[in-house]
Coordinates of N, CA and C in Angstrom, one line a residue:
M1 N 36.3 123.7 32.7 CA 37.6 124.2 33.2 C 37.6 124.2 34.7
T2 N 38.6 123.6 35.3 CA 38.8 123.5 36.7 C 39.3 124.8 37.3
A3 N 38.6 125.3 38.4 CA 39.1 126.5 39.1 C 40.4 126.2 39.7
P4 N 41.3 127.2 39.7 CA 42.6 127.1 40.4 C 42.4 126.9 41.9
E5 N 43.4 126.3 42.5 CA 43.3 126.1 44.0 C 43.3 127.4 44.7
G6 N 42.8 127.4 45.9 CA 42.7 128.6 46.6 C 41.3 128.8 47.1
R7 N 41.0 129.8 47.9 CA 39.6 130.1 48.3 C 39.1 131.1 47.4
G8 N 39.2 132.4 47.7 CA 38.7 133.4 46.9 C 37.3 133.0 46.5
I9 N 37.1 132.7 45.2 CA 35.8 132.2 44.7 C 36.0 130.8 44.3
A10 N 37.1 130.1 44.7 CA 37.3 128.8 44.1 C 37.1 127.6 45.2
G11 N 36.9 128.0 46.4 CA 36.4 127.0 47.4 C 37.3 126.2 48.2
R12 N 38.6 126.3 48.2 CA 39.4 125.6 49.1 C 39.2 126.1 50.5
T13 N 39.3 125.2 51.5 CA 39.0 125.5 52.9 C 40.1 125.4 53.8
D14 N 41.2 124.8 53.4 CA 42.3 124.6 54.3 C 43.5 125.6 54.3
T15 N 43.4 126.6 53.4 CA 44.4 127.6 53.3 C 43.8 129.0 53.2
F16 N 44.6 130.0 53.6 CA 44.2 131.4 53.4 C 45.3 132.1 52.7
R17 N 45.0 132.6 51.6 CA 46.0 133.2 50.7 C 45.9 134.7 50.7
I18 N 47.0 135.3 51.0 CA 47.2 136.8 51.1 C 48.0 137.2 49.8
L19 N 47.4 138.2 49.1 CA 48.1 138.7 47.9 C 48.4 140.2 48.0
H20 N 49.7 140.5 47.9 CA 50.1 141.9 48.0 C 50.3 142.4 46.6
V21 N 49.7 143.6 46.3 CA 49.8 144.2 44.9 C 50.3 145.6 44.9
S22 N 51.3 145.8 44.0 CA 51.8 147.2 43.7 C 51.9 147.3 42.2
T23 N 52.7 148.1 41.7 CA 52.8 148.4 40.2 C 53.7 147.4 39.5
G24 N 55.0 147.5 39.8 CA 56.0 146.7 39.1 C 56.3 145.4 39.8
N25 N 55.9 145.2 41.0 CA 56.2 144.0 41.8 C 57.7 143.8 42.0
V26 N 58.4 145.0 42.2 CA 59.8 144.9 42.4 C 60.2 145.8 43.6
C27 N 59.3 146.6 44.2 CA 59.6 147.4 45.4 C 58.6 147.2 46.5
R28 N 57.5 147.8 46.4 CA 56.5 147.8 47.5 C 56.0 146.4 47.8
S29 N 55.4 145.8 46.8 CA 54.8 144.5 47.1 C 55.8 143.4 47.5
P30 N 57.0 143.3 47.0 CA 57.9 142.4 47.5 C 58.3 142.6 48.9
I31 N 58.5 143.9 49.3 CA 58.8 144.3 50.7 C 57.7 143.8 51.6
T32 N 56.4 144.1 51.1 CA 55.3 143.8 52.0 C 55.1 142.3 52.1
E33 N 55.3 141.6 51.0 CA 55.2 140.1 51.0 C 56.2 139.5 52.0
R34 N 57.4 139.9 51.9 CA 58.5 139.2 52.7 C 58.4 139.7 54.1
L35 N 58.0 140.9 54.4 CA 57.8 141.4 55.8 C 56.6 140.7 56.4
T36 N 55.6 140.4 55.6 CA 54.4 139.6 56.2 C 54.9 138.2 56.5
R37 N 55.6 137.6 55.6 CA 56.1 136.2 55.9 C 57.0 136.2 57.2
H38 N 57.8 137.2 57.3 CA 58.7 137.3 58.4 C 57.9 137.4 59.7
A39 N 56.9 138.3 59.7 CA 56.1 138.5 60.9 C 55.3 137.3 61.3
L40 N 54.8 136.5 60.3 CA 54.1 135.3 60.5 C 55.0 134.2 61.1
V41 N 56.2 134.1 60.7 CA 57.2 133.2 61.2 C 57.4 133.5 62.7
D42 N 57.6 134.8 63.0 CA 57.8 135.3 64.4 C 56.6 134.8 65.3
R43 N 55.4 134.8 64.8 CA 54.3 134.5 65.6 C 53.9 133.1 65.6
L44 N 54.0 132.4 64.4 CA 53.5 131.0 64.3 C 54.6 130.0 64.1
G45 N 55.8 130.4 64.0 CA 56.9 129.5 63.7 C 56.9 129.1 62.2
D46 N 55.9 128.4 61.7 CA 55.7 128.1 60.3 C 54.3 128.5 59.9
P47 N 54.2 129.6 59.1 CA 52.8 130.1 58.7 C 52.1 129.0 57.9
L48 N 52.9 128.2 57.1 CA 52.2 127.2 56.3 C 51.5 126.2 57.1
S49 N 52.0 125.9 58.4 CA 51.3 125.0 59.2 C 50.0 125.5 59.7
G50 N 49.8 126.8 59.7 CA 48.5 127.5 60.0 C 47.7 127.6 58.8
G51 N 48.2 127.3 57.6 CA 47.4 127.5 56.4 C 47.5 128.8 55.7
L52 N 48.4 129.7 56.1 CA 48.6 131.0 55.5 C 49.6 131.0 54.4
I53 N 49.3 131.5 53.3 CA 50.2 131.6 52.1 C 50.2 133.1 51.7
V54 N 51.4 133.6 51.5 CA 51.6 135.0 51.2 C 52.3 135.1 49.9
E55 N 51.7 135.9 49.0 CA 52.3 136.1 47.6 C 52.2 137.6 47.2
S56 N 52.7 137.9 46.0 CA 52.6 139.3 45.5 C 52.6 139.3 44.0
A57 N 52.2 140.4 43.4 CA 52.1 140.6 42.0 C 52.0 142.1 41.7
G58 N 52.2 142.4 40.4 CA 52.1 143.9 40.1 C 51.2 144.1 38.9
T59 N 50.5 145.2 39.0 CA 49.5 145.5 37.9 C 50.3 145.8 36.6
W60 N 51.5 146.2 36.6 CA 52.4 146.3 35.5 C 53.6 145.5 35.8
G61 N 53.4 144.3 36.3 CA 54.5 143.5 36.9 C 55.6 143.2 36.0
H62 N 56.8 143.3 36.5 CA 58.0 142.9 35.7 C 58.2 141.4 35.8
E63 N 57.6 140.7 35.0 CA 57.6 139.2 35.0 C 59.0 138.6 35.0
G64 N 59.3 137.9 36.1 CA 60.6 137.2 36.1 C 61.7 138.1 36.7
A65 N 61.4 139.3 37.0 CA 62.5 140.3 37.5 C 62.8 140.1 39.0
P66 N 64.0 140.3 39.4 CA 64.3 140.3 40.8 C 63.8 141.6 41.5
M67 N 63.7 141.6 42.8 CA 63.3 142.9 43.4 C 64.4 143.9 43.3
E68 N 64.1 145.1 43.5 CA 65.1 146.2 43.5 C 66.1 146.0 44.6
A69 N 67.4 146.3 44.3 CA 68.4 146.1 45.3 C 68.1 146.9 46.6
N70 N 67.6 148.0 46.5 CA 67.2 148.8 47.7 C 66.1 148.1 48.5
A71 N 65.3 147.4 47.9 CA 64.2 146.6 48.6 C 64.9 145.5 49.3
E72 N 65.9 144.9 48.8 CA 66.6 143.8 49.5 C 67.3 144.4 50.7
V73 N 67.8 145.6 50.6 CA 68.5 146.2 51.8 C 67.5 146.4 52.9
V74 N 66.3 146.9 52.5 CA 65.3 147.2 53.5 C 64.9 145.9 54.2
L75 N 64.7 144.8 53.5 CA 64.3 143.6 54.1 C 65.4 143.0 55.0
A76 N 66.7 143.2 54.6 CA 67.8 142.8 55.5 C 67.8 143.6 56.8
D77 N 67.4 144.9 56.7 CA 67.3 145.7 57.9 C 66.4 145.1 59.0
F78 N 65.3 144.4 58.5 CA 64.3 143.8 59.3 C 64.6 142.3 59.6
G79 N 65.7 141.8 59.0 CA 66.0 140.4 59.2 C 65.1 139.5 58.4
A80 N 64.5 140.1 57.4 CA 63.6 139.3 56.5 C 64.3 138.7 55.3
D81 N 63.9 137.6 54.8 CA 64.5 136.9 53.7 C 64.1 137.5 52.3
H82 N 65.0 137.9 51.5 CA 64.7 138.4 50.2 C 65.0 137.4 49.1
T83 N 65.6 136.2 49.4 CA 66.1 135.3 48.4 C 65.0 134.6 47.7
G84 N 65.3 134.3 46.4 CA 64.3 133.5 45.6 C 63.2 134.3 45.1
F85 N 63.1 135.6 45.3 CA 62.0 136.3 44.8 C 62.0 136.5 43.3
V86 N 60.8 136.3 42.6 CA 60.7 136.5 41.2 C 59.4 137.4 41.0
G87 N 59.5 138.5 40.2 CA 58.4 139.4 40.0 C 57.4 138.7 39.1
R88 N 56.1 139.1 39.3 CA 55.0 138.5 38.6 C 54.0 139.6 38.1
E89 N 53.5 139.5 36.9 CA 52.4 140.3 36.5 C 51.1 139.8 37.1
L90 N 50.2 140.7 37.6 CA 49.0 140.3 38.2 C 48.0 139.7 37.1
L91 N 47.6 138.5 37.4 CA 46.7 137.7 36.5 C 45.4 137.4 37.2
D92 N 44.4 137.1 36.4 CA 43.1 136.7 37.0 C 43.2 135.6 38.0
E93 N 44.0 134.6 37.7 CA 44.1 133.5 38.6 C 44.6 133.9 40.0
H94 N 45.5 134.9 40.1 CA 46.0 135.4 41.4 C 44.8 136.0 42.2
V95 N 44.0 136.7 41.6 CA 42.8 137.3 42.3 C 41.8 136.2 42.7
I96 N 41.6 135.3 41.8 CA 40.6 134.2 42.0 C 41.1 133.4 43.3
R97 N 42.4 133.2 43.4 CA 42.9 132.3 44.5 C 43.0 133.1 45.8
A98 N 43.0 134.4 45.8 CA 43.3 135.2 47.0 C 42.1 135.3 47.9
D99 N 42.3 135.1 49.2 CA 41.3 135.3 50.2 C 41.3 136.8 50.7
L100 N 42.5 137.4 50.6 CA 42.7 138.8 51.0 C 43.7 139.4 50.0
V101 N 43.3 140.5 49.4 CA 44.2 141.3 48.5 C 44.5 142.6 49.2
L102 N 45.8 142.9 49.4 CA 46.2 144.2 50.0 C 47.1 144.9 49.0
T103 N 46.6 146.1 48.7 CA 47.3 146.9 47.6 C 48.1 148.1 48.2
A104 N 49.0 148.6 47.5 CA 49.8 149.7 47.9 C 49.0 151.0 47.9
T105 N 48.1 151.2 46.9 CA 47.4 152.4 46.7 C 45.9 152.1 46.3
R106 N 45.1 153.2 46.3 CA 43.7 153.1 46.0 C 43.6 152.8 44.5
D107 N 44.5 153.3 43.6 CA 44.4 152.9 42.2 C 44.6 151.4 42.0
H108 N 45.6 150.9 42.7 CA 45.8 149.4 42.6 C 44.5 148.6 43.1
R109 N 43.9 149.1 44.2 CA 42.7 148.5 44.6 C 41.6 148.5 43.6
A110 N 41.5 149.7 42.9 CA 40.5 149.8 41.9 C 40.7 148.9 40.7
Q111 N 42.0 148.7 40.4 CA 42.4 147.8 39.3 C 42.1 146.4 39.6
V112 N 42.4 146.0 40.8 CA 42.0 144.6 41.2 C 40.5 144.4 41.2
I113 N 39.8 145.3 41.7 CA 38.3 145.1 41.8 C 37.7 145.1 40.4
S114 N 38.3 145.9 39.5 CA 37.8 146.0 38.1 C 38.0 144.7 37.3
M115 N 38.9 143.8 37.8 CA 39.1 142.5 37.2 C 37.9 141.5 37.5
G116 N 37.1 141.9 38.4 CA 35.9 141.1 38.7 C 36.2 140.0 39.8
H117 N 35.7 138.8 39.6 CA 35.9 137.7 40.5 C 35.5 138.0 41.9
S118 N 34.4 138.8 42.0 CA 33.9 139.1 43.4 C 35.0 139.6 44.3
A119 N 35.9 140.4 43.8 CA 37.1 140.8 44.6 C 36.8 141.9 45.5
G120 N 35.7 142.7 45.3 CA 35.5 143.9 46.1 C 35.5 143.7 47.6
L121 N 34.9 142.6 48.1 CA 34.8 142.5 49.5 C 36.1 141.9 50.2
R122 N 37.1 141.6 49.4 CA 38.3 141.1 50.0 C 39.5 141.8 49.5
T123 N 39.3 143.0 48.9 CA 40.4 143.8 48.4 C 40.4 145.2 49.1
F124 N 41.6 145.5 49.7 CA 41.7 146.7 50.5 C 43.1 147.3 50.2
T125 N 43.3 148.6 50.4 CA 44.7 149.0 50.5 C 45.3 148.5 51.8
L126 N 46.6 148.4 51.9 CA 47.2 147.9 53.2 C 46.8 148.8 54.3
K127 N 47.0 150.1 54.2 CA 46.7 151.0 55.3 C 45.2 151.1 55.6
E128 N 44.4 151.0 54.6 CA 42.9 150.9 54.9 C 42.6 149.7 55.7
F129 N 43.2 148.5 55.4 CA 42.9 147.3 56.1 C 43.4 147.5 57.6
T130 N 44.6 148.1 57.7 CA 45.1 148.3 59.1 C 44.1 149.2 59.9
R131 N 43.6 150.2 59.3 CA 42.7 151.1 60.0 C 41.4 150.3 60.4
L132 N 40.9 149.5 59.5 CA 39.7 148.8 59.8 C 40.0 147.7 60.9
V133 N 41.1 147.0 60.8 CA 41.5 146.0 61.7 C 41.6 146.5 63.2
R134 N 42.1 147.7 63.3 CA 42.3 148.3 64.6 C 41.0 148.6 65.3
A135 N 39.9 148.7 64.5 CA 38.6 149.0 65.1 C 37.8 147.7 65.4
I136 N 38.3 146.5 65.1 CA 37.7 145.3 65.3 C 38.1 144.7 66.7
D137 N 37.1 144.3 67.5 CA 37.4 143.7 68.8 C 37.9 142.3 68.5
P138 N 39.1 142.0 68.9 CA 39.6 140.6 68.7 C 38.7 139.5 69.4
A139 N 38.0 139.9 70.4 CA 37.2 138.9 71.1 C 36.0 138.4 70.3
T140 N 35.7 139.2 69.2 CA 34.6 138.8 68.3 C 35.0 137.9 67.2
L141 N 36.3 137.6 67.1 CA 36.9 136.7 66.1 C 37.1 135.3 66.7
P142 N 37.1 134.3 65.8 CA 37.3 132.9 66.2 C 38.7 132.8 66.9
D143 N 38.7 132.0 68.0 CA 40.0 131.7 68.7 C 40.8 130.8 67.8
P144 N 42.0 131.2 67.3 CA 42.7 130.4 66.4 C 43.2 129.0 67.1
R145 N 43.2 129.0 68.4 CA 43.6 127.7 69.1 C 42.5 126.7 69.0
D146 N 41.2 127.2 68.8 CA 40.1 126.3 68.7 C 39.7 126.0 67.3
E147 N 39.6 127.1 66.5 CA 39.0 127.0 65.1 C 40.1 127.1 64.0
G148 N 41.3 127.5 64.4 CA 42.4 127.6 63.4 C 42.5 129.0 62.9
V149 N 43.7 129.3 62.4 CA 44.1 130.6 61.9 C 43.3 130.9 60.7
V150 N 43.1 130.0 59.8 CA 42.3 130.2 58.6 C 40.9 130.7 58.8
E151 N 40.2 130.1 59.8 CA 38.9 130.6 60.1 C 38.9 132.0 60.7
R152 N 39.9 132.2 61.5 CA 40.0 133.6 62.1 C 40.3 134.6 61.0
A153 N 41.2 134.3 60.1 CA 41.5 135.2 59.0 C 40.3 135.5 58.1
R154 N 39.5 134.5 57.8 CA 38.3 134.7 57.0 C 37.3 135.6 57.7
A155 N 37.2 135.4 59.0 CA 36.2 136.2 59.8 C 36.7 137.7 59.9
L156 N 38.0 137.9 60.0 CA 38.6 139.2 60.0 C 38.3 140.0 58.7
V157 N 38.5 139.3 57.6 CA 38.2 140.0 56.3 C 36.7 140.4 56.2
R158 N 35.8 139.5 56.7 CA 34.4 139.8 56.6 C 34.1 141.0 57.5
A159 N 34.7 141.0 58.7 CA 34.4 142.1 59.7 C 35.0 143.4 59.1
A160 N 36.1 143.4 58.5 CA 36.7 144.6 57.9 C 35.8 145.1 56.7
A161 N 35.4 144.2 55.9 CA 34.5 144.6 54.8 C 33.2 145.3 55.3
A162 N 32.7 144.8 56.4 CA 31.5 145.3 57.0 C 31.7 146.7 57.5
L163 N 32.9 147.0 58.0 CA 33.2 148.3 58.6 C 33.6 149.4 57.5
R164 N 33.9 149.0 56.3 CA 34.5 149.9 55.4 C 33.7 151.2 55.2
G165 N 32.4 151.1 55.0 CA 31.6 152.3 54.7 C 31.5 153.2 55.9
W166 N 31.8 152.7 57.1 CA 31.6 153.4 58.3 C 32.9 154.1 58.9
L167 N 34.0 153.6 58.5 CA 35.3 154.1 59.0 C 36.2 154.6 57.9
L168 N 35.9 155.8 57.5 CA 36.6 156.4 56.4 C 38.0 156.9 56.7
A169 N 38.8 157.0 55.7 CA 40.2 157.6 55.9 C 40.1 159.1 56.2
P170 N 41.0 159.6 57.1 CA 40.9 161.0 57.4 C 41.3 161.9 56.2
T171 N 42.2 161.4 55.4 CA 42.5 162.1 54.1 C 42.7 161.1 53.0
A172 N 42.6 161.5 51.8 CA 42.7 160.6 50.6 C 44.1 159.9 50.6
E173 N 45.1 160.7 51.1 CA 46.5 160.2 51.1 C 46.8 159.1 52.2
A174 N 45.9 159.1 53.2 CA 46.1 158.2 54.4 C 46.2 156.8 54.0
D175 N 45.6 156.4 52.9 CA 45.5 154.9 52.5 C 46.6 154.6 51.5
E176 N 47.5 155.5 51.2 CA 48.5 155.3 50.1 C 49.9 154.9 50.7
V177 N 50.6 154.0 50.0 CA 52.0 153.7 50.2 C 52.7 154.2 49.0
Y178 N 53.5 155.2 49.0 CA 54.1 155.8 47.8 C 55.2 154.9 47.2
D179 N 55.4 155.1 46.0 CA 56.4 154.2 45.2 C 57.8 154.8 45.4
P180 N 58.7 153.9 45.9 CA 60.1 154.4 46.1 C 61.0 154.1 44.9
Y181 N 60.4 153.5 43.8 CA 61.2 153.1 42.7 C 62.1 154.2 42.2
G182 N 63.4 153.9 42.1 CA 64.4 154.9 41.7 C 64.8 155.9 42.7
A183 N 64.2 155.8 43.9 CA 64.6 156.7 45.0 C 65.8 156.2 45.8
P184 N 66.4 157.1 46.5 CA 67.6 156.7 47.4 C 67.2 155.8 48.5
I185 N 68.1 155.1 49.1 CA 67.9 154.1 50.1 C 67.1 154.7 51.3
T186 N 67.4 156.0 51.6 CA 66.7 156.6 52.7 C 65.2 156.6 52.5
F187 N 64.7 156.9 51.3 CA 63.3 156.8 51.1 C 62.8 155.4 51.1
F188 N 63.5 154.5 50.6 CA 63.1 153.1 50.6 C 63.0 152.6 52.1
R189 N 63.9 153.1 53.0 CA 63.8 152.7 54.4 C 62.6 153.3 55.0
S190 N 62.2 154.5 54.7 CA 61.0 155.1 55.3 C 59.8 154.4 54.8
I191 N 59.8 154.0 53.5 CA 58.6 153.2 53.1 C 58.6 151.8 53.7
G192 N 59.7 151.2 54.0 CA 59.8 149.9 54.7 C 59.3 150.1 56.1
D193 N 59.6 151.2 56.8 CA 59.1 151.4 58.1 C 57.6 151.6 58.1
E194 N 57.1 152.3 57.1 CA 55.7 152.6 57.0 C 54.9 151.2 56.8
I195 N 55.4 150.4 55.9 CA 54.8 149.1 55.6 C 54.9 148.2 56.9
N196 N 56.0 148.2 57.5 CA 56.1 147.3 58.7 C 55.2 147.8 59.8
Q197 N 55.0 149.1 60.0 CA 54.1 149.5 61.0 C 52.6 149.2 60.7
A198 N 52.3 149.3 59.4 CA 50.9 149.0 59.0 C 50.7 147.5 59.1
L199 N 51.7 146.6 58.9 CA 51.5 145.2 58.9 C 51.4 144.6 60.3
D200 N 52.0 145.3 61.3 CA 52.0 144.7 62.6 C 50.6 144.4 63.2
P201 N 49.7 145.4 63.2 CA 48.4 145.1 63.7 C 47.6 144.1 62.9
V202 N 47.9 144.1 61.6 CA 47.2 143.1 60.7 C 47.6 141.7 61.0
V203 N 48.9 141.5 61.1 CA 49.4 140.1 61.4 C 48.9 139.6 62.8
T204 N 48.9 140.6 63.7 CA 48.4 140.2 65.1 C 47.0 139.8 65.0
A205 N 46.2 140.6 64.3 CA 44.7 140.3 64.2 C 44.5 139.0 63.4
L206 N 45.3 138.7 62.4 CA 45.1 137.5 61.6 C 45.4 136.3 62.5
T207 N 46.5 136.3 63.3 CA 47.0 135.1 64.0 C 46.5 135.1 65.4
G208 N 46.1 136.2 66.0 CA 45.8 136.2 67.4 C 47.0 136.2 68.3
V209 N 48.2 136.5 67.7 CA 49.4 136.4 68.5 C 50.2 137.7 68.3
R210 N 50.5 138.4 69.4 CA 51.3 139.6 69.3 C 52.8 139.3 68.9
A211 N 53.4 140.4 68.4 CA 54.8 140.2 68.0 C 55.6 140.0 69.3
P212 N 56.6 139.0 69.2 CA 57.5 138.8 70.4 C 58.4 140.0 70.6
H213 N 58.7 140.3 71.8 CA 59.6 141.4 72.2 C 60.9 140.9 72.8

């Protein structure tokens, strides 16, 4: 049986695949996926040219479903594209292909890790990864202009994994992004702001490029 393309445990070297995971893949992970793509375009022009691929799935994913209408509104607020999104249930192949898995909550992280595929060292909650990334000196990472964004991204994940046991969350809730499903647009917008703020240092660390002002 041929391993699916991607790195994870499958060995591709020319791409770096980021997988965002939530429950239904209709609110939090679609917002995070599309905000990540939007931020990468701001910094790189075309993230695919740098080898970065961004996807999402849900542990109880609504296969084939569109994202929630309020999630679309949140993305529009940030100028991010919501079109063409289709919900997916999280499968083994998604985890196998992923170089970095960012989850909405600790429960999602535990579910991904329980699937196996050596996922433990490359699976974090989004806010956990943000906290770890802030503690990493960018000067210790490969220069993307010399070695490429993919090599820098891989080094960032290794550095974050090495820090995990030393830099703990101040509270159990600090690493959670709560589910806005069924909530009013005001709560969706607050979750969107939370996700966007968590993503900014992550995308900067991945690419070596700060957000344009």
